[in-house]
Short mmCIF file of C-alpha atoms and ligand atoms in Angstrom, two decimals:
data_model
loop_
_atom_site.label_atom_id
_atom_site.label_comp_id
_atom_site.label_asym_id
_atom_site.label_seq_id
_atom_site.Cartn_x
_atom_site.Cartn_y
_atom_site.Cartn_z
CA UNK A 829 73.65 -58.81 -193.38
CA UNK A 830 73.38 -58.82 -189.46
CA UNK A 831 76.19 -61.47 -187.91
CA UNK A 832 73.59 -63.36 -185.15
CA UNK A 833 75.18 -65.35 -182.47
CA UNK A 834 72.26 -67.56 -181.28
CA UNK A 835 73.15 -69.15 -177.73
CA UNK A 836 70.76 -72.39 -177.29
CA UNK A 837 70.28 -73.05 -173.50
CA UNK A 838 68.15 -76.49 -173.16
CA UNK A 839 69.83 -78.93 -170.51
CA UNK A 840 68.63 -81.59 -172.66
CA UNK A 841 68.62 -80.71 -176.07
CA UNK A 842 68.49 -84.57 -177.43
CA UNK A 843 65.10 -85.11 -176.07
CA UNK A 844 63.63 -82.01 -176.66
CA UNK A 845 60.78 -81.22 -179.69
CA UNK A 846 60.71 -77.41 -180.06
CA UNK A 847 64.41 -76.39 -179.29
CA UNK A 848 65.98 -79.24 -181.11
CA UNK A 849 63.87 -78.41 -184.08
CA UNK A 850 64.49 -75.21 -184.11
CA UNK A 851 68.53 -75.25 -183.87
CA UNK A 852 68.34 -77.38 -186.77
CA UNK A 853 66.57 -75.12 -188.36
CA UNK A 854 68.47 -71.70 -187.27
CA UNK A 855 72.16 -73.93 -188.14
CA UNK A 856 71.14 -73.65 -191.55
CA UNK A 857 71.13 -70.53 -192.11
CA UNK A 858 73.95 -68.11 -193.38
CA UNK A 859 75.55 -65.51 -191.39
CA UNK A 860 74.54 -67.18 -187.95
CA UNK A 861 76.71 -69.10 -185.15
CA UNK A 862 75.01 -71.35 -182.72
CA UNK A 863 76.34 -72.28 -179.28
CA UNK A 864 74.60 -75.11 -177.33
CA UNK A 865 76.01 -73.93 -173.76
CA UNK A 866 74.78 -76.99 -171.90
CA UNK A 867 77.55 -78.83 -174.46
CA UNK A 868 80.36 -76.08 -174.06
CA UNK A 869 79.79 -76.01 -170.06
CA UNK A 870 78.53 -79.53 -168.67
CA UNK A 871 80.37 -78.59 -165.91
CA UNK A 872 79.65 -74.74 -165.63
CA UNK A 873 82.93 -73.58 -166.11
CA UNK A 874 81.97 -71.01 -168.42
CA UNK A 875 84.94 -69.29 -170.47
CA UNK A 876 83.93 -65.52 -170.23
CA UNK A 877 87.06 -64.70 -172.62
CA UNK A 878 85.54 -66.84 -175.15
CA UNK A 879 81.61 -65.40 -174.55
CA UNK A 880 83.06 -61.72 -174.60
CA UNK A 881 84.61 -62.18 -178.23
CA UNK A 882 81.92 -63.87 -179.92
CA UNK A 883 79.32 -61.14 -178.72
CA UNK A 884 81.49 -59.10 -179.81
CA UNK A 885 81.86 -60.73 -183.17
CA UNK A 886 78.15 -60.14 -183.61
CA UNK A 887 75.52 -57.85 -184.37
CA UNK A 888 72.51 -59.49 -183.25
CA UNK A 889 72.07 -61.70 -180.02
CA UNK A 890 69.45 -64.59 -180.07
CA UNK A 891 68.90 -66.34 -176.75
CA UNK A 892 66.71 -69.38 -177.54
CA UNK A 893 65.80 -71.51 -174.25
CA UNK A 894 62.47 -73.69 -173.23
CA UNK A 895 60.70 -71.15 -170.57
CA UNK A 896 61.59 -72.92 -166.99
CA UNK A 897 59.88 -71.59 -163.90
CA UNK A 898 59.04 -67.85 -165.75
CA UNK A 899 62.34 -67.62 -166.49
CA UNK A 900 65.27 -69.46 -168.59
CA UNK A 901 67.30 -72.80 -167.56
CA UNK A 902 69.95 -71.78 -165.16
CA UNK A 903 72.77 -71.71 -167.35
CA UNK A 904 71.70 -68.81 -168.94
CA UNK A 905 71.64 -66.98 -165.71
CA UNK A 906 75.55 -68.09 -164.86
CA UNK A 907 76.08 -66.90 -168.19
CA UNK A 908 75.04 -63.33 -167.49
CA UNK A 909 76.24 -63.16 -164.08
CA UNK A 910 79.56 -64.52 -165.51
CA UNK A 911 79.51 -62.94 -168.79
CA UNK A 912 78.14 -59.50 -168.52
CA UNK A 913 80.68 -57.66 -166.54
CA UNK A 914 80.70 -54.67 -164.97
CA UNK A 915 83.64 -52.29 -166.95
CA UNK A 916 82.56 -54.46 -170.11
CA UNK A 917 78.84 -54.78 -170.15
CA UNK A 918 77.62 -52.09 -168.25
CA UNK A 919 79.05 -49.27 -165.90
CA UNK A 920 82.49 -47.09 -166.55
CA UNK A 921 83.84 -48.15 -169.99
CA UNK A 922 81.21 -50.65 -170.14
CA UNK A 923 79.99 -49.93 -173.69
CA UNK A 924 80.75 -53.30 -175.45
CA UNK A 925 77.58 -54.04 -176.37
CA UNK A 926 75.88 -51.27 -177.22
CA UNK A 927 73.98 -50.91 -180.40
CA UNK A 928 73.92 -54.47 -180.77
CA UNK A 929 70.15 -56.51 -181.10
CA UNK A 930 68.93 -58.94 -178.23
CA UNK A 931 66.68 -61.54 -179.32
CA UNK A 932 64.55 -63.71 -176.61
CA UNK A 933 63.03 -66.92 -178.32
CA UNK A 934 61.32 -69.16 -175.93
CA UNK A 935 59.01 -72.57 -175.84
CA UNK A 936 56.57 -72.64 -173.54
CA UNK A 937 54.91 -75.47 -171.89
CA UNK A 938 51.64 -73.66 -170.82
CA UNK A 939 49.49 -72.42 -174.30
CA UNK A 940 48.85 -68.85 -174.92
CA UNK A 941 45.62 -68.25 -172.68
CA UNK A 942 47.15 -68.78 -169.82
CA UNK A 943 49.41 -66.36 -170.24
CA UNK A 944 47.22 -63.16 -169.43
CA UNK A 945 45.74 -61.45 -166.28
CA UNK A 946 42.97 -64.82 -165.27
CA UNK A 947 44.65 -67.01 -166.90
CA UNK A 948 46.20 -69.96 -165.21
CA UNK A 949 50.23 -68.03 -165.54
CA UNK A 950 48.23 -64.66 -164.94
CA UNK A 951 50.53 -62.71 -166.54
CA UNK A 952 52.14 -62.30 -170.13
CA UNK A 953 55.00 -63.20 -171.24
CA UNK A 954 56.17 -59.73 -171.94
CA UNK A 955 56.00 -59.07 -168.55
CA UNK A 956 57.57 -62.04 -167.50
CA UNK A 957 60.60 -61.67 -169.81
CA UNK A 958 60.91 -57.78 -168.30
CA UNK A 959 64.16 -58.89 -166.50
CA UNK A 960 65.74 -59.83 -169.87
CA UNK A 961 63.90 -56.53 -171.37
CA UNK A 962 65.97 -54.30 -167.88
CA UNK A 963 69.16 -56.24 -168.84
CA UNK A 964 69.08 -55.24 -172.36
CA UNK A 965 68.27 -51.69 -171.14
CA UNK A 966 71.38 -51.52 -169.05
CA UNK A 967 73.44 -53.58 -171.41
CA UNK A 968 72.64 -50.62 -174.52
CA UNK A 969 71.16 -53.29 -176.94
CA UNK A 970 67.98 -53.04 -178.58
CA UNK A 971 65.58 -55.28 -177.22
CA UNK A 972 63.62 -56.90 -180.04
CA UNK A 973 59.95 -58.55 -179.58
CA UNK A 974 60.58 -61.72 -178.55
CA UNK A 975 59.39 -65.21 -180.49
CA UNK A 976 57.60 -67.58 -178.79
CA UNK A 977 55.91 -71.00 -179.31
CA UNK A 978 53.28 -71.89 -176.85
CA UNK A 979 51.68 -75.15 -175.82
CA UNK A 980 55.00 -76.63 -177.14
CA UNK A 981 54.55 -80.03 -175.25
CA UNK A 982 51.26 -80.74 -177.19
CA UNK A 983 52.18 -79.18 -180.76
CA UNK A 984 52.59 -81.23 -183.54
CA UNK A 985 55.28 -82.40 -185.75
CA UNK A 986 53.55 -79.85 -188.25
CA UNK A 987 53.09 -77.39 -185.59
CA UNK A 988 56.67 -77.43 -184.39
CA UNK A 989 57.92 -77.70 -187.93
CA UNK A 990 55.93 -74.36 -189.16
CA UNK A 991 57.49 -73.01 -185.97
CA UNK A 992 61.10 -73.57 -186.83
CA UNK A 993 60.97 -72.44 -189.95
CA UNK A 994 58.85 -68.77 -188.76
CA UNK A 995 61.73 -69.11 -186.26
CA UNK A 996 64.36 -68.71 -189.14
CA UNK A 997 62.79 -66.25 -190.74
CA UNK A 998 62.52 -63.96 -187.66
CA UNK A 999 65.32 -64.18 -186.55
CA UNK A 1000 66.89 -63.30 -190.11
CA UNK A 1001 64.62 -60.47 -190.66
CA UNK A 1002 62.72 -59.41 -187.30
CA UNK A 1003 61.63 -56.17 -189.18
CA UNK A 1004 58.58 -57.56 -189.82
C1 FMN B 625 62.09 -77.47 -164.90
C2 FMN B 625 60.99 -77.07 -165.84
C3 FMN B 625 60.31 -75.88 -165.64
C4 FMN B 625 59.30 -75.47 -166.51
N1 FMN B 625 58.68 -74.27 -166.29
C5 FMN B 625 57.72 -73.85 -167.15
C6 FMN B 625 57.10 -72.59 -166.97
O1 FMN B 625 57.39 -71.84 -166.04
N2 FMN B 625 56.15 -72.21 -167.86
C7 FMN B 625 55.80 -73.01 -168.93
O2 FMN B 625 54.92 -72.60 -169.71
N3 FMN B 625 56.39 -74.21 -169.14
C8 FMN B 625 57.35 -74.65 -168.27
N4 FMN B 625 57.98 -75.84 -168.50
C9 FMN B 625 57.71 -76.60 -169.76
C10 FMN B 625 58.77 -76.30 -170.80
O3 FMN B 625 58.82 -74.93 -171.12
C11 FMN B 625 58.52 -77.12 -172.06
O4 FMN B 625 58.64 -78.48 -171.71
C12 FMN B 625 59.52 -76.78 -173.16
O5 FMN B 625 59.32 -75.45 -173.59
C13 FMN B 625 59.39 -77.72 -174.32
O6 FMN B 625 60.44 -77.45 -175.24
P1 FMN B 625 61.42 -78.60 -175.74
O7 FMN B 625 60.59 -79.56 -176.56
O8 FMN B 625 62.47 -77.92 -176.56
O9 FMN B 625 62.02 -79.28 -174.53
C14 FMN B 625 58.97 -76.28 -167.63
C15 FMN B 625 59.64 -77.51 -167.82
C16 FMN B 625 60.64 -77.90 -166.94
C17 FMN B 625 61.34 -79.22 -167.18
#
């Protein structure tokens, strides 16, 4: 079985549906560690030591955030820029990571439609997430397709329920 670190980036993960849902959901299951950065690093003092060894620990990468401006919350992108060194994550000697899985899995507020050429976004998310697709590239992991819910501030209870557990199951087995 894979070892899958997911790192949950929501800034405030106590009032949210999707993402709190869907940690509870992704705790549960075996072979997984979670890490809610906004409660390791209120104060954005990230411990890049700490980050290096547990990707390292892992096989398979999940970062799980609610889409914010096309992109993720900005402790995500401290995290790379922090995180992802040059010598460790990419350049000379930088080979860490490769072979290992990255996993996008993203909420968004705006529902599928609008994410395509005329729609209200005008573009897809796939293109949107191409910045985490180059990283991966650079980085030598395998970027799989990425899981996302849309319209998450409407969805249901049901809706977001069905999503977490879909959620589980992907990232478990994304072979399907
Ligand atoms: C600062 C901010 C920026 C957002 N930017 C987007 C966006 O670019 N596209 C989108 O579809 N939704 C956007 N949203 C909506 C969130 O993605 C949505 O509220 C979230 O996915 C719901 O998940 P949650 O219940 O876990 O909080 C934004 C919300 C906030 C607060």
């Amino acid at each position: 079985m894979k070892k899958t670190l997911v790192l949950i980036v929501h800034p405030n993960l106590h009032n949210s549906h999707v993402n709190k849902r869907w940690a509870e959901e992704i705790e549960k299951q075996e072979g997984v560690t979670v890490r809610k950065l906004y409660d390791l690093y209120p104060d954005v003092k990230i411990n890049v030591e700490e980050e290096q060894r547990m990707l390292l620990e892992h096989d398979r990468i999940v970062m799980q955030f609610p889409f914010y401006w096309y992109s993720s919350p900005s402790l995500l992108k401290e995290w790379q820029d922090q995180v992802l060194q040059y010598g460790w994550a990419y350049g000379p000697g930088g080979d860490n990571l490769h072979g290992k899985e990255l996993l996008i899995a993203i909420s968004t507020g705006g529902p599928q439609i609008s994410y395509q050429a005329g729609g209200y976004n005008n573009y897809s998310i796939s293109e949107l997430l191409r910045p985490f697709q180059a990283t991966s590239n650079l980085i030598g992991t395998r970027y799989l397709a990425p899981f996302t819910i849309h319209g998450a501030i409407r969805a249901s209870k049901e809706e977001i329920d069905q999503s977490a557990l879909d959620y589980a199951a992907y990232v478990i087995n994304p072979e399907i």
